[in-house]
Short mmCIF file of C-alpha atoms in Angstrom, two decimals:
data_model
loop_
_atom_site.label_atom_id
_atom_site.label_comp_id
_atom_site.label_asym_id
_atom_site.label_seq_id
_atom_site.Cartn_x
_atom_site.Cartn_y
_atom_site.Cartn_z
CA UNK A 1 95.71 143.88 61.37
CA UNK A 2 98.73 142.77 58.76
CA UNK A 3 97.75 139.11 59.54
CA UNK A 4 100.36 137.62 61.57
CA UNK A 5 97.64 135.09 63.00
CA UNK A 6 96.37 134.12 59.66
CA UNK A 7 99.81 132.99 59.12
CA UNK A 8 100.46 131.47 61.94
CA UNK A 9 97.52 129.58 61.23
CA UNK A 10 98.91 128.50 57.82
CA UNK A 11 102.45 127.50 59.35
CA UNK A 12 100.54 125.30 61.54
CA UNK A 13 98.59 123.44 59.06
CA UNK A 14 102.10 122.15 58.38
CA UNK A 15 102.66 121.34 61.68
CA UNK A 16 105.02 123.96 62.84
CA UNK A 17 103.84 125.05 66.48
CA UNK A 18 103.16 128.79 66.74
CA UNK A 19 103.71 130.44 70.87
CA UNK A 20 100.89 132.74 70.78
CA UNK A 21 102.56 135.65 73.24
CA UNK A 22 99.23 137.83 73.20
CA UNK A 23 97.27 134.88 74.80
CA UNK A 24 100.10 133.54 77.22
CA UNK A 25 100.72 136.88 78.25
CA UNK A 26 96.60 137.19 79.27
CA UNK A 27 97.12 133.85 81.19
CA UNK A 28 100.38 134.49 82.79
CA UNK A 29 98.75 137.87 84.04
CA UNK A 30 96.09 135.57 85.76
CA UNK A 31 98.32 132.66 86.97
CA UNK A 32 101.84 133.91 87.28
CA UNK A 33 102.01 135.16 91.18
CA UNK A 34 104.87 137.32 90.66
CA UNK A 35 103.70 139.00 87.76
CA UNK A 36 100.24 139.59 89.36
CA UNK A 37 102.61 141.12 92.19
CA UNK A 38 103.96 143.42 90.26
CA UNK A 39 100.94 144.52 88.34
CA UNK A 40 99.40 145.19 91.57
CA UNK A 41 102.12 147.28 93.13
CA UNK A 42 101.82 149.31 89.96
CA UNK A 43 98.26 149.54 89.52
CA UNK A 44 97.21 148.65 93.13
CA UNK A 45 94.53 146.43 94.03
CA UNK A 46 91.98 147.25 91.77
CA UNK A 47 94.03 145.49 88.51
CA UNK A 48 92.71 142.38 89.24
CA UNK A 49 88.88 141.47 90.59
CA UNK A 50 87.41 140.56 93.61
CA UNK A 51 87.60 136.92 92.02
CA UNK A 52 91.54 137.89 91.70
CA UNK A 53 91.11 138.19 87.91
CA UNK A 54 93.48 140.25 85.84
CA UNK A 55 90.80 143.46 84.67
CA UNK A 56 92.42 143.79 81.42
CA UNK A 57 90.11 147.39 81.00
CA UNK A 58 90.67 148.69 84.15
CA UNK A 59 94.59 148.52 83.55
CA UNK A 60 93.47 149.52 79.90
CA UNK A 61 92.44 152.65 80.71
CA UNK A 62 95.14 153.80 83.14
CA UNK A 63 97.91 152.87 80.62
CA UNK A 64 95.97 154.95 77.92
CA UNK A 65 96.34 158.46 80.14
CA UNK A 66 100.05 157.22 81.17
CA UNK A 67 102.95 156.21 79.07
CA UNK A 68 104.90 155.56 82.75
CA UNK A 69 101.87 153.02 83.51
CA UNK A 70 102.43 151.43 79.72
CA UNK A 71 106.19 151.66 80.15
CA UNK A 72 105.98 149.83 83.35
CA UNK A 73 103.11 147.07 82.75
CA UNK A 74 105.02 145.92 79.65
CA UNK A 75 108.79 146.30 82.17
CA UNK A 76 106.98 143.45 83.89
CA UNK A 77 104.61 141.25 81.17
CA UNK A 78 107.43 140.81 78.09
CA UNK A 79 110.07 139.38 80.29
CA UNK A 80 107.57 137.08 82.13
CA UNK A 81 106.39 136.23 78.68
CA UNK A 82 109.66 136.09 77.22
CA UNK A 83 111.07 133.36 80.29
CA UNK A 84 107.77 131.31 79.46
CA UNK A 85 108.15 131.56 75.63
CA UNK A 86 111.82 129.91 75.60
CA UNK A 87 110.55 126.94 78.24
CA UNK A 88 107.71 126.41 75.47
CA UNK A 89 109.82 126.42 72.62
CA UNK A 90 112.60 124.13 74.29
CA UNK A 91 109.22 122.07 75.21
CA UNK A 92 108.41 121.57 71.65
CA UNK A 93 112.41 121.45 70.32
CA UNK A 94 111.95 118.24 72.57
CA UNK A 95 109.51 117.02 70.87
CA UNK A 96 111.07 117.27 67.50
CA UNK A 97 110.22 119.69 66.07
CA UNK A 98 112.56 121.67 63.84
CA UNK A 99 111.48 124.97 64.78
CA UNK A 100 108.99 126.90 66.37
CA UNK A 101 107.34 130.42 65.37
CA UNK A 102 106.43 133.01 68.11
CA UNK A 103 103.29 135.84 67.12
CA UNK A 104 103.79 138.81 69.10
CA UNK A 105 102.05 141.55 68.26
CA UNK A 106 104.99 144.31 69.53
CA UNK A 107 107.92 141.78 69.61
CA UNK A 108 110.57 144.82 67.60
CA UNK A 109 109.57 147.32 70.43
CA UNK A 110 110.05 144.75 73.58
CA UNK A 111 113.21 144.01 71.95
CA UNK A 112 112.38 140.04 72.38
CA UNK A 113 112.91 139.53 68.22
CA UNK A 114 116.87 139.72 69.42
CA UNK A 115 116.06 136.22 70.85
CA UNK A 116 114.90 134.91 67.92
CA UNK A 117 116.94 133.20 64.93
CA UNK A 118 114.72 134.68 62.26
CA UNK A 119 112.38 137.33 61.99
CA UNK A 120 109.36 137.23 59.88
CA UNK A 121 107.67 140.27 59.34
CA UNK A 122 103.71 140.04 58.15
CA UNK A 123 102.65 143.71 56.76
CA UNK A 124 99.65 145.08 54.63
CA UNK A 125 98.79 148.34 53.42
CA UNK A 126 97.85 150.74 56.45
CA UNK A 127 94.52 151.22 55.60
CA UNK A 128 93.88 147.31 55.13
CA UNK A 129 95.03 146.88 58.38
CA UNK A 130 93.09 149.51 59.99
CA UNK A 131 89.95 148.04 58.29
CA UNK A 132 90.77 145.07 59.39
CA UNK A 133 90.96 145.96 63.15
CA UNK A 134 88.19 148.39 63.06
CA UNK A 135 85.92 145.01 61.63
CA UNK A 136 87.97 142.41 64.25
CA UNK A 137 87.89 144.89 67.35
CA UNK A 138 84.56 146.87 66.91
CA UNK A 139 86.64 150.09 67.43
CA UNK A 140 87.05 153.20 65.60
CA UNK A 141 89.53 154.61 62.71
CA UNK A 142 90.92 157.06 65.26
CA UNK A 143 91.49 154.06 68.22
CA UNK A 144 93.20 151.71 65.88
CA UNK A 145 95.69 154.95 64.51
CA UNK A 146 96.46 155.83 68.30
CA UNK A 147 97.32 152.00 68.30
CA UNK A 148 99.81 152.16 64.86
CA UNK A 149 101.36 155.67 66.57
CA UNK A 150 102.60 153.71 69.63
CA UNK A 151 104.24 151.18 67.43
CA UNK A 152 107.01 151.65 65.31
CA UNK A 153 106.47 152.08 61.29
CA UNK A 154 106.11 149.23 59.17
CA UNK A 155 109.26 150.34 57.21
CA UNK A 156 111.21 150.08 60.52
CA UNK A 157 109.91 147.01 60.93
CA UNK A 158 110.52 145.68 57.63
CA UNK A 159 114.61 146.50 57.82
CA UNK A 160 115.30 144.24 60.39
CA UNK A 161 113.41 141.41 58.92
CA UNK A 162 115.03 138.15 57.82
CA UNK A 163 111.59 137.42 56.04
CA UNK A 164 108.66 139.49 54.91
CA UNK A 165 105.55 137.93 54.42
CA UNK A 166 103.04 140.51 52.14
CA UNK A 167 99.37 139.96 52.93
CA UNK A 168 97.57 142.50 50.73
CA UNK A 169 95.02 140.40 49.37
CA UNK A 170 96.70 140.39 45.96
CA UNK A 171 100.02 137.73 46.83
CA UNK A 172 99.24 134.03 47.86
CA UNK A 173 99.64 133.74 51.39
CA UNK A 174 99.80 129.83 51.50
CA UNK A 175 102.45 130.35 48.65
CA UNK A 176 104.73 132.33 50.76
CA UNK A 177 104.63 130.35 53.74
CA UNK A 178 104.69 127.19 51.60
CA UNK A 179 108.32 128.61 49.98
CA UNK A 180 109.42 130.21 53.85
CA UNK A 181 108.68 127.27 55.23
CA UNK A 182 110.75 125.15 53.15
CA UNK A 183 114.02 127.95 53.95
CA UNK A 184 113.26 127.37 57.40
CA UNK A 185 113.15 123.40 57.22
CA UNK A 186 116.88 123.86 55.27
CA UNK A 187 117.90 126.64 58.45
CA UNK A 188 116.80 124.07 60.93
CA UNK A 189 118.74 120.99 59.51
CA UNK A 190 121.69 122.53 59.55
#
């Protein structure tokens, strides 16, 4: 809920591609054989459908009652997300492009920020952000703060940032990324 797509969205108006890691990390648990493997030696057969489609609720549910499920699922999707992340990015480095951004929604906790160059970190006041969830997801107050307790604070977050982007509905978003953007262009050329 602090935005981090909305920005995303405004980096790539200026034509910087953004990995999205929550939707690669839906379609690698679909197409990635290993991964799928692994999900289903943890969860056993019932993880995926009788079409052999990843049941995102199913797993959902067991990972709520078991913090050795969650520790596990996530053992197995950041590094396959991780491994297809960097073949993306040198993809697009390829292409040209001075640098890439990568959304990921628990990227501090998975440790995969260490792999980055420069950390941006998009926060908003807690309540904002719970709103904001509540409206996007359709779930409760109490869901989305179980959801903020298994992350770590913003605070924490905002210490190891080499960028902090403030979306509070009261600083120019396009403004900030307009002025980050321009650091990042004078990063990348060096």
């Amino acid at each position: 809920g602090s935005g981090k797509s909305t920005v995303c969205r405004i980096f790539e108006s200026l034509s910087v591609p953004a990995y999205d890691a929550d939707y690669w990390a839906k379609w690698l648990l679909n197409h990635d054989p290993e991964l799928k493997s692994g999900v289903k030696k943890v969860f056993g057969s019932a993880a995926y459908t009788s079409e052999d489609v990843y049941d995102r609720a199913f797993v959902a549910k067991a990972v709520f009652q078991d913090k050795e499920k969650l520790a596990a699922l996530n053992a197995l999707a950041h590094p396959a997300v991780e491994i297809h992340c960097r073949a993306w990015h040198k993809a697009e480095t390829e292409k040209g492009n001075l640098y890439t951004l990568k959304e990921a929604a628990l990227m501090i906790e998975s440790g995969s920020y260490k792999h980055l160059d420069f950390l941006i970190v998009v926060t908003a006041p807690e309540a904002m952000r719970i709103q904001r969830v509540m409206e996007r997801d359709g779930v409760s107050k109490e869901a989305v703060e179980a959801r903020i307790r298994n992350q770590l604070p913003e605070s924490d977050k905002m210490q190891l940032a080499d960028a902090i982007i403030i979306n509070d509905g009261q600083h120019s978003l396009v403004k900030q990324v307009w002025n980050l953007h321009q650091k990042l262009l004078k990063l990348a050329e060096k």
